[in-house]
Short mmCIF file of C-alpha atoms in Angstrom, two decimals:
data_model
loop_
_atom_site.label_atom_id
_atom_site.label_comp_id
_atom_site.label_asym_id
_atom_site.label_seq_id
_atom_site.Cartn_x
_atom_site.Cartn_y
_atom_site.Cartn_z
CA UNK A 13 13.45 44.65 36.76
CA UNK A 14 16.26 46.08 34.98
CA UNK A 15 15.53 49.81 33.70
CA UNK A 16 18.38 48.91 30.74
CA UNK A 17 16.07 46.17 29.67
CA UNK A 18 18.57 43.59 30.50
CA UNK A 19 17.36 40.15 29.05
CA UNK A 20 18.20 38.16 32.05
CA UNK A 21 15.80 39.65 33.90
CA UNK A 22 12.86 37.66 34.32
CA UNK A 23 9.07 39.56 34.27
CA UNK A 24 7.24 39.81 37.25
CA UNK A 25 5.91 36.61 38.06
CA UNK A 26 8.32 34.17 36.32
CA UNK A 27 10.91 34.54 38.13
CA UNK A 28 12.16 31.20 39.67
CA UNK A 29 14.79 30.44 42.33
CA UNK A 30 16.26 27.00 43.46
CA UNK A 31 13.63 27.20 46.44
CA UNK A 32 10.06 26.47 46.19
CA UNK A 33 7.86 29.37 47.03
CA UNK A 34 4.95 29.32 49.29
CA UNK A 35 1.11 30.58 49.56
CA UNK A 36 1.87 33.43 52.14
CA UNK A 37 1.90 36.11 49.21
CA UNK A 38 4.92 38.72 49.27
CA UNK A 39 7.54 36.92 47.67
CA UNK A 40 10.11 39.13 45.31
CA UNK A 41 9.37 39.41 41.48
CA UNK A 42 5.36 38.57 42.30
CA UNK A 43 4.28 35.25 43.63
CA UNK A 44 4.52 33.88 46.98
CA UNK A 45 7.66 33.65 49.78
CA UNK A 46 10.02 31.44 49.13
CA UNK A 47 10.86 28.68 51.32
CA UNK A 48 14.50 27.79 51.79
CA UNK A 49 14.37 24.29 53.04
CA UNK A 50 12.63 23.21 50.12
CA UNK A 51 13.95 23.11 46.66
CA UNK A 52 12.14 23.96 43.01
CA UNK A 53 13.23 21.35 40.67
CA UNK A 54 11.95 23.15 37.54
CA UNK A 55 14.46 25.58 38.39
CA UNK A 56 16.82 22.71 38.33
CA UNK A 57 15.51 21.51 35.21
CA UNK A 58 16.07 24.83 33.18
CA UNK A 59 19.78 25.08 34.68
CA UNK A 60 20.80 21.60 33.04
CA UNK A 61 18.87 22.39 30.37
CA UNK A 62 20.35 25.16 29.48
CA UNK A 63 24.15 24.17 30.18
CA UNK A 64 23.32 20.93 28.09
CA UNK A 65 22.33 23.77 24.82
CA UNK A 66 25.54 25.79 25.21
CA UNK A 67 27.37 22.52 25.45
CA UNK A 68 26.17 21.10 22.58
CA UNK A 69 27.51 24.43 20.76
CA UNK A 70 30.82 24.44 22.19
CA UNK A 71 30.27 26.92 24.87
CA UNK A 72 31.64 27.30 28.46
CA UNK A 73 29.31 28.64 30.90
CA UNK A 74 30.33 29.87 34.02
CA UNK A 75 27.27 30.33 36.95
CA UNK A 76 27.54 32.44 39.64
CA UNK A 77 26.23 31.11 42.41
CA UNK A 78 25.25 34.50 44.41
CA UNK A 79 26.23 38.01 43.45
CA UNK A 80 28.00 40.54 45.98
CA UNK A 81 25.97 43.86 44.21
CA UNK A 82 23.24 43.09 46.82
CA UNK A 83 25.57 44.50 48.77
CA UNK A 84 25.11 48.01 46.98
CA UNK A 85 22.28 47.68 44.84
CA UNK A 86 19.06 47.59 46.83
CA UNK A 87 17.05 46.61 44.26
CA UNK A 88 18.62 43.63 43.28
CA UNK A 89 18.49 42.81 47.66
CA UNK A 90 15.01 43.72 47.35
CA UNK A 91 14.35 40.69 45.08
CA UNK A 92 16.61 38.36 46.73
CA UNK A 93 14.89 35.16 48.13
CA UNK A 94 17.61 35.29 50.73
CA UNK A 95 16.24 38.64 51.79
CA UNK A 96 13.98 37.93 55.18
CA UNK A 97 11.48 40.16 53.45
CA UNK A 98 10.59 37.59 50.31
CA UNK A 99 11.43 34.07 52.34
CA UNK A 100 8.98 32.26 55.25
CA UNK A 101 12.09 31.36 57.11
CA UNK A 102 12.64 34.34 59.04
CA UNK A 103 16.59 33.84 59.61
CA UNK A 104 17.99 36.67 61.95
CA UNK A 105 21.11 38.39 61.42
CA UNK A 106 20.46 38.44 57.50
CA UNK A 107 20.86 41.75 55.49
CA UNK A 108 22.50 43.09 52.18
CA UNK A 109 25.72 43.64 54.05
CA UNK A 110 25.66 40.41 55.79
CA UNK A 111 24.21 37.89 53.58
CA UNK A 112 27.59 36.43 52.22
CA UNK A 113 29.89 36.47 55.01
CA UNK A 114 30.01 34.17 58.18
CA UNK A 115 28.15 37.46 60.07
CA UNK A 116 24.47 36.32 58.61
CA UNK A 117 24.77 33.27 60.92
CA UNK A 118 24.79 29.43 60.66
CA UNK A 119 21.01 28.91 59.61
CA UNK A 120 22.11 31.59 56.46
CA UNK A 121 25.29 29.61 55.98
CA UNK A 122 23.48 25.71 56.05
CA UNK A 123 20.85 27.17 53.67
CA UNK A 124 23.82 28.40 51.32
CA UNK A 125 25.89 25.58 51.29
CA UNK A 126 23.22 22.84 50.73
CA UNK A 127 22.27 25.20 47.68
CA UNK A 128 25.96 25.07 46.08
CA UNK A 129 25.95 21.31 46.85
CA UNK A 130 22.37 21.65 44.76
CA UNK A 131 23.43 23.38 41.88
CA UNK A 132 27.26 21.57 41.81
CA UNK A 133 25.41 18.04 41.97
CA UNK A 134 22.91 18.82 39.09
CA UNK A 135 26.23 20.24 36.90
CA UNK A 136 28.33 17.48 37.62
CA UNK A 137 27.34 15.12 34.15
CA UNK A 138 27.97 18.42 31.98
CA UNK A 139 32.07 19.55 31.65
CA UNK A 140 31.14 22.60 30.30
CA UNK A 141 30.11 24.56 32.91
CA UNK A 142 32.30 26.54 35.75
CA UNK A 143 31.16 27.61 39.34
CA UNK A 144 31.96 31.23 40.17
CA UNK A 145 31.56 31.63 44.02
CA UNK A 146 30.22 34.94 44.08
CA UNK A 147 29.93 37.62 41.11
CA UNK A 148 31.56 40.67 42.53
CA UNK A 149 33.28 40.56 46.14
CA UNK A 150 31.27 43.54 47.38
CA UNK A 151 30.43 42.48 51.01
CA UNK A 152 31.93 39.16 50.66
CA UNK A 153 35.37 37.17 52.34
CA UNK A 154 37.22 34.85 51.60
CA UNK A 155 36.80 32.95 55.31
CA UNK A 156 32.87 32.78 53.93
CA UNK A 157 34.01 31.94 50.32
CA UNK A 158 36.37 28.65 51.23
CA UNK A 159 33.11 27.21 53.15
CA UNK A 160 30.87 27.37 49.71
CA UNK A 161 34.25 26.06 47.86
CA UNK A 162 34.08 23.08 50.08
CA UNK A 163 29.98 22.44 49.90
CA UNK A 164 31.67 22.56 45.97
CA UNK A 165 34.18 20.10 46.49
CA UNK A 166 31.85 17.83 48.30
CA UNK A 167 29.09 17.36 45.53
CA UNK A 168 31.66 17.03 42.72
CA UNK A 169 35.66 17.58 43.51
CA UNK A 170 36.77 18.04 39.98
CA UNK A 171 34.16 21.02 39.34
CA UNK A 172 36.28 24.00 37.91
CA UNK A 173 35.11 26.90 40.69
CA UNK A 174 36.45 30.72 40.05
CA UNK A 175 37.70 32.79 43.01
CA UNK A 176 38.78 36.56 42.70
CA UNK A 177 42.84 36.06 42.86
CA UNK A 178 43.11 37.51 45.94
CA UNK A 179 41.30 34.80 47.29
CA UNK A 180 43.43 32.06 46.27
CA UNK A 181 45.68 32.12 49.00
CA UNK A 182 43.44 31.22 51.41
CA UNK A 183 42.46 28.15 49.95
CA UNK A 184 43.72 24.47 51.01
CA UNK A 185 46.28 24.25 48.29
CA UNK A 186 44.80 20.87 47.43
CA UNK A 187 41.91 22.66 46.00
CA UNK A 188 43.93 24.59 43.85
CA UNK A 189 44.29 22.28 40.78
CA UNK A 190 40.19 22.85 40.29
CA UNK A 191 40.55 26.69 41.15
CA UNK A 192 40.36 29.16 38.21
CA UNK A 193 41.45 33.13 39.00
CA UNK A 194 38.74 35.89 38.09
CA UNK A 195 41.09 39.17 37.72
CA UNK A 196 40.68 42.70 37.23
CA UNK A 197 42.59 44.65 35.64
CA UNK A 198 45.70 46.30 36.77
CA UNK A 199 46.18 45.90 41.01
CA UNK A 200 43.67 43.09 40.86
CA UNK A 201 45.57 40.85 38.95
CA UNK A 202 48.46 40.68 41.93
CA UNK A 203 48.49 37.64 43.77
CA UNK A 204 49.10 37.65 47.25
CA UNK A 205 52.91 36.60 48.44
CA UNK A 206 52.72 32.82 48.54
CA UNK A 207 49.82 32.43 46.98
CA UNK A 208 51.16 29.95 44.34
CA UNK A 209 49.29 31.77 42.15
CA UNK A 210 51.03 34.06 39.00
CA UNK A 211 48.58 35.03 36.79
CA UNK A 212 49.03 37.29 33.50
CA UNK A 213 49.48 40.64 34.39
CA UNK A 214 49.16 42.60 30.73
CA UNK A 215 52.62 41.35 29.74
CA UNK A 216 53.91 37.94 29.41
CA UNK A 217 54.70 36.07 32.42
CA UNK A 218 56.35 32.20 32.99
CA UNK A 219 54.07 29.64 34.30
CA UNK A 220 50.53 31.30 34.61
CA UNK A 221 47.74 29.46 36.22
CA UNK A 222 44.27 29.56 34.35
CA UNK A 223 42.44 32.64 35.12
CA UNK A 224 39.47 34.76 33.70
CA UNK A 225 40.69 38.61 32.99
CA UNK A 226 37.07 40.36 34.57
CA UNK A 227 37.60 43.81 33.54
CA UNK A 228 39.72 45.80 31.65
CA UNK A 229 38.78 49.23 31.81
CA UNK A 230 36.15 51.58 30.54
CA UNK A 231 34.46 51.38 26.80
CA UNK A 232 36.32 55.20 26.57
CA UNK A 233 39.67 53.67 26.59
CA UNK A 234 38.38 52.79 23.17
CA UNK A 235 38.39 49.04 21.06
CA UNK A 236 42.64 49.47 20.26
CA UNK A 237 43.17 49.34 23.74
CA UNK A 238 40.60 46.53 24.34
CA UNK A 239 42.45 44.31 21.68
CA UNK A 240 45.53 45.29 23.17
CA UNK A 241 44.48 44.27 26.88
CA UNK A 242 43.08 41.02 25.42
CA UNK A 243 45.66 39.88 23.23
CA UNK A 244 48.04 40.48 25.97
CA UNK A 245 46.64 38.66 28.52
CA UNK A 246 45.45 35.14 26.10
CA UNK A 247 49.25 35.57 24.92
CA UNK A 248 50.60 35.70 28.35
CA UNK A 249 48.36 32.37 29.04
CA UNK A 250 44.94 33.61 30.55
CA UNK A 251 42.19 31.36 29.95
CA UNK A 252 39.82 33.78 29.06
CA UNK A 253 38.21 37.18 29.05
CA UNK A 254 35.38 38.34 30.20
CA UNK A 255 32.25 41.38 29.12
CA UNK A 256 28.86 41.48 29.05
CA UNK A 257 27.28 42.99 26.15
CA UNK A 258 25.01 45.21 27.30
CA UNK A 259 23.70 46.01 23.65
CA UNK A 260 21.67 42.96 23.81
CA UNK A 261 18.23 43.62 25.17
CA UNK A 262 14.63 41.92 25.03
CA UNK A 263 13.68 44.71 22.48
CA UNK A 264 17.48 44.88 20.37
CA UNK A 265 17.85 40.90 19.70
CA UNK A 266 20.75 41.97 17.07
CA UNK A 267 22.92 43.71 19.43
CA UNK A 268 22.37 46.92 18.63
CA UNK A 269 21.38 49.25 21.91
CA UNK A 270 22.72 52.19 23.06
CA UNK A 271 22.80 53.94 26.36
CA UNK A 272 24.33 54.50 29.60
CA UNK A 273 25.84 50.40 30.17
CA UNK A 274 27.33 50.10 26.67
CA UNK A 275 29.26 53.86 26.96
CA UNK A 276 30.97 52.58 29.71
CA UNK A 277 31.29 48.91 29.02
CA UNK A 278 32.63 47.49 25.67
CA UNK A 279 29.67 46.72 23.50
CA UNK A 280 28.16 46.29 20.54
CA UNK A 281 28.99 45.19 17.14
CA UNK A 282 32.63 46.91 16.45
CA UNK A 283 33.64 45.27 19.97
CA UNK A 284 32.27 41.89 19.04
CA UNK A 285 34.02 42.47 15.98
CA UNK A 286 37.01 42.62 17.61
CA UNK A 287 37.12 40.23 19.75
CA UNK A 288 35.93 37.88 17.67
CA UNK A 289 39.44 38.65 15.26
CA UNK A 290 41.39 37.74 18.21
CA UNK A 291 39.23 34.30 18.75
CA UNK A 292 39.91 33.22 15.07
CA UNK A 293 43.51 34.00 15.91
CA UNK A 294 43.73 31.85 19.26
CA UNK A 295 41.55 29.13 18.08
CA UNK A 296 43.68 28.39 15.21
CA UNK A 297 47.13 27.66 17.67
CA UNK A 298 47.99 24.82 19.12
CA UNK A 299 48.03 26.32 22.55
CA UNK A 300 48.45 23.05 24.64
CA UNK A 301 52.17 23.27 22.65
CA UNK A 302 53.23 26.48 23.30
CA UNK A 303 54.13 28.73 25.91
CA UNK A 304 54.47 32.29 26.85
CA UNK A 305 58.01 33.64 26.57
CA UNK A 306 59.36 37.14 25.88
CA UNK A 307 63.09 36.87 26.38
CA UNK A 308 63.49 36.43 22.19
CA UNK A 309 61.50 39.86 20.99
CA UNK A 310 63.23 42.53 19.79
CA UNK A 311 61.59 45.50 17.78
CA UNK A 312 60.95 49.19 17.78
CA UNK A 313 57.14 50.90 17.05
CA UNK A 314 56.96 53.63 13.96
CA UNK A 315 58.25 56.10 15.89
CA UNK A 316 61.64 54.16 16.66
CA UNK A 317 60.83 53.63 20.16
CA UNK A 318 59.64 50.51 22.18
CA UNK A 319 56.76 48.52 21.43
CA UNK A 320 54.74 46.41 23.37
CA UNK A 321 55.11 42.57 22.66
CA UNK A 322 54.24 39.34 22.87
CA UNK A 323 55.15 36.09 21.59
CA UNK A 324 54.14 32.05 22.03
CA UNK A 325 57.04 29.62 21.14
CA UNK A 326 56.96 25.99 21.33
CA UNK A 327 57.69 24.22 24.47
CA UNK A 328 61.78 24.34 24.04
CA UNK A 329 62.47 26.66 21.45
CA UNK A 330 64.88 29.02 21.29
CA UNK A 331 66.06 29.42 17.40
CA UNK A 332 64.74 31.90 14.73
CA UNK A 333 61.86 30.68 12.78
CA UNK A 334 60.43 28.16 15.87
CA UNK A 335 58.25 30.75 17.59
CA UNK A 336 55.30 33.52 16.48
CA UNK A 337 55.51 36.60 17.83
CA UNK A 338 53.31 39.48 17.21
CA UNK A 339 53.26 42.89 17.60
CA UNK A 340 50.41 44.89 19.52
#
């Protein structure tokens, strides 16, 4: 349904969702309602499926399990099975603004948490695969978020689950060993006071927890700055970044689309370019030896005034010659 073309979004009447749908026509994306008490195992099927292919070619997905832009996109709302409108189940209470908090009631939240128990159960034989709680925290809280952690928790406790940073803090700490940060950049990337939590920050920080680096900016700020951002926060021990390359479309297989997504996010082949420089670079270090540290660099940019920089050194290093440090 998305004007842009986006490939992940399904033609009307293939769209599937982890509940069966029904007779009683209306249902979103063509087809009938969905029922929520009843599961569709071919949707099941295509998840592992598909994890099990990206696995067997090294690659980490991460699946969100609901997405906060219903919250301000109705269109995406208006194909939500959730939405009272497309399901037989006729919860009250439920809306776009209330759908993933505590507010849409405890029929809404039961339905929710046996899905994430659903979806975390079928995951559980594949280690490549992460749980993100909720793409986007529009509409969301956290008091909502730690009760889908736990559904989490109780199908497979060692499941790797992302949380926006903020969120962290109001987590049992003895989650936090399987919690993974998803930061913006700039203010989003501060951790609240006691949190535990002290993720990169665009510089290089001591003793980092994993964490995801969401956004950094607008495509304007242009691919130097991009490489900058990214090399920055891998260096000062983030576990990844994040984009989605809009210039891949149904009808541009290669990458190669232009319009409104990709001026604003970073896309296409220069960026990929890019970022794939700086994944040769971090996939040849032995990062499980190394760690962060700034307190050796010294050095002055072209003009004879500071430079950004950062370094990895070997777990107790301090001498010339035991470290790599590079210049951004």
């Amino acid at each position: 349904t998305n004007p842009a073309g986006n490939t992940l979004s399904p033609a009307n009447g293939s769209f599937i969702a982890p509940w069966q749908r029904t007779a009683q026509p209306g249902g979103s994306l063509g087809g009938g309602k969905f029922d929520l008490t009843k599961y569709d195992e071919q949707y099941f099927a295509r998840l592992r499926n598909f994890v099990s292919a990206a696995g067997a070619r090294g690659i980490v997905v991460q699946v969100a399990l609901f997405c906060g832009y219903d919250a301000t996109h109705e269109f995406i709302w208006d194909n939500n099975p959730m939405n009272p409108a497309n399901n037989i189940n006729a919860l009250a209470g439920v809306n776009r603004t209330t759908v993933y908090t505590l507010r849409a009631g405890g029929e809404m939240l039961r339905v929710q948490l046996e899905m994430a128990r659903r979806v975390a159960a079928a995951l559980k034989p594949h280690d490549n695969a992460m749980l993100e709680v909720v793409f986007t925290t529009d509409g969301t809280g956290s008091d909502w978020a730690r009760k889908i952690v736990g559904a989490v928790r109780q199908a497979d406790a060692k499941r790797l689950v992302v949380l926006p940073v903020q969120w962290i803090v109001d987590m049992p700490a003895a989650w936090r060993p399987t919690l993974i940060a998803n930061c913006g950049a700039g203010s989003n990337c501060s951790a609240p006071s006691g949190s535990g939590f002290t993720p990169p920050t665009g510089g290089v920080e001591e003793g980092p927890r994993p964490s995801i680096l969401d956004s950094a900016g607008s495509a304007a700020a242009g691919l130097d700055s991009f490489r900058q951002i990214y090399w920055m926060w891998m260096v000062a021990g983030g576990g990844a970044v994040y984009n989605l390359d809009w210039s891949y479309t149904v009808k541009h297989e290669a990458g190669t689309k232009q319009d409104e997504q990709t001026t604003t996010t970073p896309s296409g082949p220069a960026y990929r370019a890019a970022v794939a420089a700086l994944a040769k670079v971090f996939g040849a270090l032995d990062l499980a030896h190394l760690h962060p540290s700034r307190s050796w660099v010294r050095a002055k940019g072209k003009g004879g005034g500071p430079v950004q920089l950062a370094g990895l050194a070997p777990a107790g290093s301090a001498g010339s010659g035991e470290y790599l440090a590079f210049a951004v």
